[in-house]
Coordinates of N, CA, C and O in Angstrom, one line a residue:
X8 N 17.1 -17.4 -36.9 CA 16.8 -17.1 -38.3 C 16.4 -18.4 -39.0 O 16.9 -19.4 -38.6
X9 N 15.4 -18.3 -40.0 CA 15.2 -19.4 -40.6 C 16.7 -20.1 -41.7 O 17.7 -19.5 -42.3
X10 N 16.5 -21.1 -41.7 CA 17.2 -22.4 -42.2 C 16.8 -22.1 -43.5 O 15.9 -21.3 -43.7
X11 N 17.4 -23.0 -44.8 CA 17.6 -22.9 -45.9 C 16.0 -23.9 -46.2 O 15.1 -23.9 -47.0
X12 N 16.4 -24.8 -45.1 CA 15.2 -25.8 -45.0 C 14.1 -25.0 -44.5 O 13.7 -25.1 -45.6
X13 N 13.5 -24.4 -44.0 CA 12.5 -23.4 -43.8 C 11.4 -23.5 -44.7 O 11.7 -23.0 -45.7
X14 N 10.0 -23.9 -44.7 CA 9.4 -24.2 -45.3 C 8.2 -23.0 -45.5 O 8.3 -22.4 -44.4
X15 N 6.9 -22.3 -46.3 CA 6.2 -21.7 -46.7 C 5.9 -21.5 -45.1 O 6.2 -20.6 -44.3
X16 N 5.0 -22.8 -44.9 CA 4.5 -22.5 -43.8 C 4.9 -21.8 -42.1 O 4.4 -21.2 -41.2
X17 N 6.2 -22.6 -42.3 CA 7.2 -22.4 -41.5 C 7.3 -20.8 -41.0 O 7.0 -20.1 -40.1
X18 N 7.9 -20.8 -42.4 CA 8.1 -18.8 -42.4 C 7.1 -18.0 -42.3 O 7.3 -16.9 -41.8
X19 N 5.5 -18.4 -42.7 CA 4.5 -17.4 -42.2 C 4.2 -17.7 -40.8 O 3.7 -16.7 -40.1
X20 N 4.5 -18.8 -40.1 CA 4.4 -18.8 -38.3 C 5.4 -18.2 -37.8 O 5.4 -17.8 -36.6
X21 N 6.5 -17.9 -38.5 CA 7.4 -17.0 -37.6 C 7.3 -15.5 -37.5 O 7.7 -14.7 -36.6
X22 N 6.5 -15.3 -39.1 CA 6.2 -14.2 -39.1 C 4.7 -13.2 -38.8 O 4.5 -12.0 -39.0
X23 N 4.0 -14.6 -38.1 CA 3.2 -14.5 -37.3 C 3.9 -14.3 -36.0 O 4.1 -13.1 -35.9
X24 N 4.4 -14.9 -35.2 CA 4.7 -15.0 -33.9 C 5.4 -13.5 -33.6 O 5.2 -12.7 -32.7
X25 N 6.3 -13.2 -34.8 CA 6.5 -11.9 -34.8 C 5.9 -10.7 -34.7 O 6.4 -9.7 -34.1
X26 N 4.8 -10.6 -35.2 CA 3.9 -9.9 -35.4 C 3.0 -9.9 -33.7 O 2.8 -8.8 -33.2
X27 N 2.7 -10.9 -33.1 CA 1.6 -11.0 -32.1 C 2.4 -11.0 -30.9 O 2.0 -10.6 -29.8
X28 N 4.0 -11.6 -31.0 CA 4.7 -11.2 -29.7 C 5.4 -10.5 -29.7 O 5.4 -9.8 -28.7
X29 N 6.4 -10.2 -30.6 CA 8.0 -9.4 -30.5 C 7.8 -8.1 -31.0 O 8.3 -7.1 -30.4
X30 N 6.9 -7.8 -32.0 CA 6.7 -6.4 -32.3 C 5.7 -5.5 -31.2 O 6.0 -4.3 -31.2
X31 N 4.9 -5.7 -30.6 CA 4.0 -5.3 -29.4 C 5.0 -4.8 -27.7 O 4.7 -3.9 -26.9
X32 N 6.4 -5.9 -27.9 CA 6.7 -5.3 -27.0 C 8.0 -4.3 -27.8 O 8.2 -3.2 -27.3
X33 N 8.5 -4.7 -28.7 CA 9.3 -3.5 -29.3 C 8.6 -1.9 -29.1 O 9.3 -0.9 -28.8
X34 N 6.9 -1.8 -29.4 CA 6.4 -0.5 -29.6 C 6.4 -0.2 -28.1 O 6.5 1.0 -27.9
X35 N 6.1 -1.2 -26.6 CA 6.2 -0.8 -26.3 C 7.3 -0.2 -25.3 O 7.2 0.7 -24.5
X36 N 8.2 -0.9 -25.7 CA 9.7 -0.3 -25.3 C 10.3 0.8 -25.9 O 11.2 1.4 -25.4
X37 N 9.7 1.0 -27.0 CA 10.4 2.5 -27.6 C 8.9 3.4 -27.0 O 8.9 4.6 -27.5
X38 N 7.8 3.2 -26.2 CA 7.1 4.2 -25.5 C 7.8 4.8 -24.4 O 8.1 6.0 -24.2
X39 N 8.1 3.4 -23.5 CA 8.9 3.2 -22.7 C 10.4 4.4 -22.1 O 10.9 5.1 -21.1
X40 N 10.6 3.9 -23.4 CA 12.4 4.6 -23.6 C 13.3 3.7 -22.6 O 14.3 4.1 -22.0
X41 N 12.6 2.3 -22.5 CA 13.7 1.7 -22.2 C 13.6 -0.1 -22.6 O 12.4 -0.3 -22.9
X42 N 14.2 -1.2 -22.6 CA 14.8 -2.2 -23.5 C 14.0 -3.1 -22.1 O 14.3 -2.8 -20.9
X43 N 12.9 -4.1 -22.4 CA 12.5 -4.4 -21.3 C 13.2 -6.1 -21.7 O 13.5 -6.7 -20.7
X44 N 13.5 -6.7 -22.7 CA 14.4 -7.8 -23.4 C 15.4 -7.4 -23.6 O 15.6 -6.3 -24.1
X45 N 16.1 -8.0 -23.5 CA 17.6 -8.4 -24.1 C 17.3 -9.3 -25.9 O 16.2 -10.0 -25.8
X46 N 17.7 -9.5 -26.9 CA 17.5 -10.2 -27.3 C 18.6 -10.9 -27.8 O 19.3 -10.5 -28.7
X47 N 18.7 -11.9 -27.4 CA 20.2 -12.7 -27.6 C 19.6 -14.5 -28.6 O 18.8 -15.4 -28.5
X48 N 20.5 -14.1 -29.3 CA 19.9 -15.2 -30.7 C 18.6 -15.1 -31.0 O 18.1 -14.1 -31.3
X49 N 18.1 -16.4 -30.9 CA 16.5 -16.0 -31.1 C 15.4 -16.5 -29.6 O 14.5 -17.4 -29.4
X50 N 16.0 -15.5 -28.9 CA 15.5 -15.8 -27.5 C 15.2 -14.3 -27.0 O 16.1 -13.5 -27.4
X51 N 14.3 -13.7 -26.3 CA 14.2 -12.7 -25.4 C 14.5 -12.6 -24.1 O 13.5 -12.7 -23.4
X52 N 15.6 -12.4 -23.1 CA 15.6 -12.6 -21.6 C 15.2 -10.7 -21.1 O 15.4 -9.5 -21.5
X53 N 14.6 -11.4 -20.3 CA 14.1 -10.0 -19.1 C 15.4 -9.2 -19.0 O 16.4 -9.7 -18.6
X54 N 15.2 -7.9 -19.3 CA 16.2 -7.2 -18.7 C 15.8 -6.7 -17.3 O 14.6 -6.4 -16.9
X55 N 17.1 -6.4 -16.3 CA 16.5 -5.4 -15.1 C 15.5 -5.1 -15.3 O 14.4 -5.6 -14.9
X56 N 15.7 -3.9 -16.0 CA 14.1 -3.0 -15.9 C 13.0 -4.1 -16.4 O 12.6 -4.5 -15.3
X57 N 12.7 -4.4 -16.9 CA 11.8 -5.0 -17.4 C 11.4 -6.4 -16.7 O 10.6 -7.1 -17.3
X58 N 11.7 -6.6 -15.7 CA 11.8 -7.5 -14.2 C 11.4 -6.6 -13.2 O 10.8 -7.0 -12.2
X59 N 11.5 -5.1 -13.4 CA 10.9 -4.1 -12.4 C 9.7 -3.6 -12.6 O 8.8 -3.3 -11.8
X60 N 9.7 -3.6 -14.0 CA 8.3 -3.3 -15.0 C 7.3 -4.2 -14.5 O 6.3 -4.0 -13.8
X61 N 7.6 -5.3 -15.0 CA 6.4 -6.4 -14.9 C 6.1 -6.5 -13.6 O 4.9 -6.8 -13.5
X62 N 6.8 -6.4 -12.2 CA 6.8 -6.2 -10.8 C 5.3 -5.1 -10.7 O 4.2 -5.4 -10.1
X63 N 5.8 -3.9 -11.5 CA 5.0 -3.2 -11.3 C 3.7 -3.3 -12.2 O 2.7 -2.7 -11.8
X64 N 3.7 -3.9 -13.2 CA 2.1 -4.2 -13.6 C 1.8 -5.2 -13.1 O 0.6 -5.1 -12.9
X65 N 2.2 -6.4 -12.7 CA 1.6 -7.5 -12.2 C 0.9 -6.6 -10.6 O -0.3 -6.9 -10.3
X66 N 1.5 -5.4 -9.8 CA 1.1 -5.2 -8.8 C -0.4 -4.2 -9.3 O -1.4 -4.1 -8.6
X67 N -0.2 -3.4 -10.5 CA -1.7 -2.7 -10.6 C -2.9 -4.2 -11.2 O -4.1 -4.0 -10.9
X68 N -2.6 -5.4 -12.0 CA -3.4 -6.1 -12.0 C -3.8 -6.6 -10.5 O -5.0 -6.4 -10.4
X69 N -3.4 -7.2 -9.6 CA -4.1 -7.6 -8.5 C -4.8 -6.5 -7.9 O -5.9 -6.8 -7.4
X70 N -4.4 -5.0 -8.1 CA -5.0 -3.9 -7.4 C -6.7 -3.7 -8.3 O -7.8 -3.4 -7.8
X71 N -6.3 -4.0 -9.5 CA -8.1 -4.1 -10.5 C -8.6 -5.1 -10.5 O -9.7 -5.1 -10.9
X72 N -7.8 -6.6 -10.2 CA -8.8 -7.4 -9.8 C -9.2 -7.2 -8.2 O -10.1 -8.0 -8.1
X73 N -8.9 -6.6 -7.1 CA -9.2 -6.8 -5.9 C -10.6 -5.2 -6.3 O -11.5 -5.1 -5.4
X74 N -10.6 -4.6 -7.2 CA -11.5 -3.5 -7.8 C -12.5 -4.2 -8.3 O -13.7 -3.7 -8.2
X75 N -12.5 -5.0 -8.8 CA -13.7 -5.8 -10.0 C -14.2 -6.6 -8.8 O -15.4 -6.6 -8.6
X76 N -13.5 -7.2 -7.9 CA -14.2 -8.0 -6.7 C -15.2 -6.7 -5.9 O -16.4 -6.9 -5.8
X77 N -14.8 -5.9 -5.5 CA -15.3 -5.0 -4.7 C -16.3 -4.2 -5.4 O -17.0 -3.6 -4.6
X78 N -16.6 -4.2 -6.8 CA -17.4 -3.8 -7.5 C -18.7 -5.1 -7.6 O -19.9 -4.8 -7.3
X79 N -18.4 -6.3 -8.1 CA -19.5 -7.5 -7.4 C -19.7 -7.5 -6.1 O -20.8 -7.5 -5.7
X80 N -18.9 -7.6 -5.1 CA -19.4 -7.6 -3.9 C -20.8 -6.1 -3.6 O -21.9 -6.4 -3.1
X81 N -20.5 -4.9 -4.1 CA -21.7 -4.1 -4.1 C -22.7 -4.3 -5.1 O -23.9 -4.2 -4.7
X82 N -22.5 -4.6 -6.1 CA -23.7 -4.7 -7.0 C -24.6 -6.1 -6.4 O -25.8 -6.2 -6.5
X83 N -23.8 -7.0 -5.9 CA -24.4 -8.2 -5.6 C -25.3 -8.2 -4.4 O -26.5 -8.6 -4.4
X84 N -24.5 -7.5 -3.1 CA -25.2 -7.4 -1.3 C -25.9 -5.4 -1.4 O -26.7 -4.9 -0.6
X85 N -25.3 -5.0 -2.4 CA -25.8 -3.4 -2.2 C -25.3 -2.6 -1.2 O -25.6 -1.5 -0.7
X86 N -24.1 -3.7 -0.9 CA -23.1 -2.7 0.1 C -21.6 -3.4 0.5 O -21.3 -4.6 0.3
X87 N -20.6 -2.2 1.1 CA -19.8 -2.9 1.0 C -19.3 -3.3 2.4 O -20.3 -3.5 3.0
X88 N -18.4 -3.4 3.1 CA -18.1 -3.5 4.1 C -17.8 -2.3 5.3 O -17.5 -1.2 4.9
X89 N -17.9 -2.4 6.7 CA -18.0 -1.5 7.4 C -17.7 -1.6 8.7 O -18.5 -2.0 9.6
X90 N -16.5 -1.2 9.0 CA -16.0 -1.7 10.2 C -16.0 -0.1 10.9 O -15.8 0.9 10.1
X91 N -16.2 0.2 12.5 CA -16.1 0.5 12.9 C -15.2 0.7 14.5 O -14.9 -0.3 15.0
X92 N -14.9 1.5 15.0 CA -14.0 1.8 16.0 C -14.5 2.6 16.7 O -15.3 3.5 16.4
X93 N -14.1 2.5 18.0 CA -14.8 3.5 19.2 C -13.9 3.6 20.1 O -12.9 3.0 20.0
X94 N -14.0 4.3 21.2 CA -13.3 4.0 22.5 C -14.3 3.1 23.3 O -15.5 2.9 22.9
X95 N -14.0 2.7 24.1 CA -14.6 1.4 24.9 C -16.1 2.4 25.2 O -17.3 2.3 24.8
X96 N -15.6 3.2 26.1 CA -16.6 4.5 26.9 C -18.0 4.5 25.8 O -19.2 4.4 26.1
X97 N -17.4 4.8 24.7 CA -18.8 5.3 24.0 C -19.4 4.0 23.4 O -20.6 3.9 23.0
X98 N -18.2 2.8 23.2 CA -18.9 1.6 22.3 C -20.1 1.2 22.7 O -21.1 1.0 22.0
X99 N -19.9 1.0 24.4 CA -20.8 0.3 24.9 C -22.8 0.5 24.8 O -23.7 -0.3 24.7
X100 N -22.7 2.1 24.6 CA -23.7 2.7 24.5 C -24.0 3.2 23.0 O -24.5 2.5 22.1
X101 N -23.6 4.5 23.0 CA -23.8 5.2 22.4 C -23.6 4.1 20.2 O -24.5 4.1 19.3
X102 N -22.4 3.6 20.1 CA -22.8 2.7 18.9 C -23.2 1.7 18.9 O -23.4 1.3 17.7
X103 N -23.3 1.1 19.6 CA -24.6 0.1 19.6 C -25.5 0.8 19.7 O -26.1 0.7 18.6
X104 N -26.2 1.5 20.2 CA -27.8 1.9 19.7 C -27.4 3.1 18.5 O -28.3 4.0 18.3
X105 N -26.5 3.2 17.9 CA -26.6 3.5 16.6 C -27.1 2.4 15.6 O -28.1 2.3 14.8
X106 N -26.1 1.6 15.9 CA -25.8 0.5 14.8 C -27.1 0.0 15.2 O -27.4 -0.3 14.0
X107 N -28.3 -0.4 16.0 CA -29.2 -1.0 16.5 C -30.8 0.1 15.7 O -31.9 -0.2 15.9
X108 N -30.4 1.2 14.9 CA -31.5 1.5 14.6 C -31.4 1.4 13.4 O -32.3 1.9 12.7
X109 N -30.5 0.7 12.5 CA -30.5 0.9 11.1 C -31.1 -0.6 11.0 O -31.3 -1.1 10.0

């Protein structure tokens, strides 16, 4: 809480910081329906869930950045990658003079 000493400016940065951090995750913990902070004084700690939460968006951002790579990799080469498998019997012949006419 601000001090008695708390100055004009003081108090519109807090009431900034409020606005651009604390209130965004309040709306979205009442989406939620559940408390992803604790708020103890004037501090926020991770609750459980919200250590599980972030587990789980940190794992869909690597999954859309490994998407946005794979999206330049085609637009850039016009294709993407292409691995193939065979039994030995047919490798020898038959995909190689596949792969040998494109």
């Amino acid at each position: 809480m601000p001090s008695a000493k708390t100055g004009p400016n003081q108090l519109h940065a807090l009431e900034a910081l409020w606005r651009e951090w604390v209130f965004p995750f309040a709306e979205l913990e009442r989406e939620l329906g559940f408390a992803l902070f604790d708020r103890i004084r004037s501090r926020m700690v991770p609750t459980f869930e919200g250590r599980m939460f972030f587990r789980e968006v940190s794992s869909h951002f690597l999954a859309m950045a490994k998407l946005e790579a794979a999206a330049t990799r085609i637009r850039e080469f016009g294709a993407g990658e292409l691995k193939i498998a065979s039994l030995h019997s047919l490798g020898g012949k038959l995909v190689r003079n596949r792969c040998s006419d494109r």
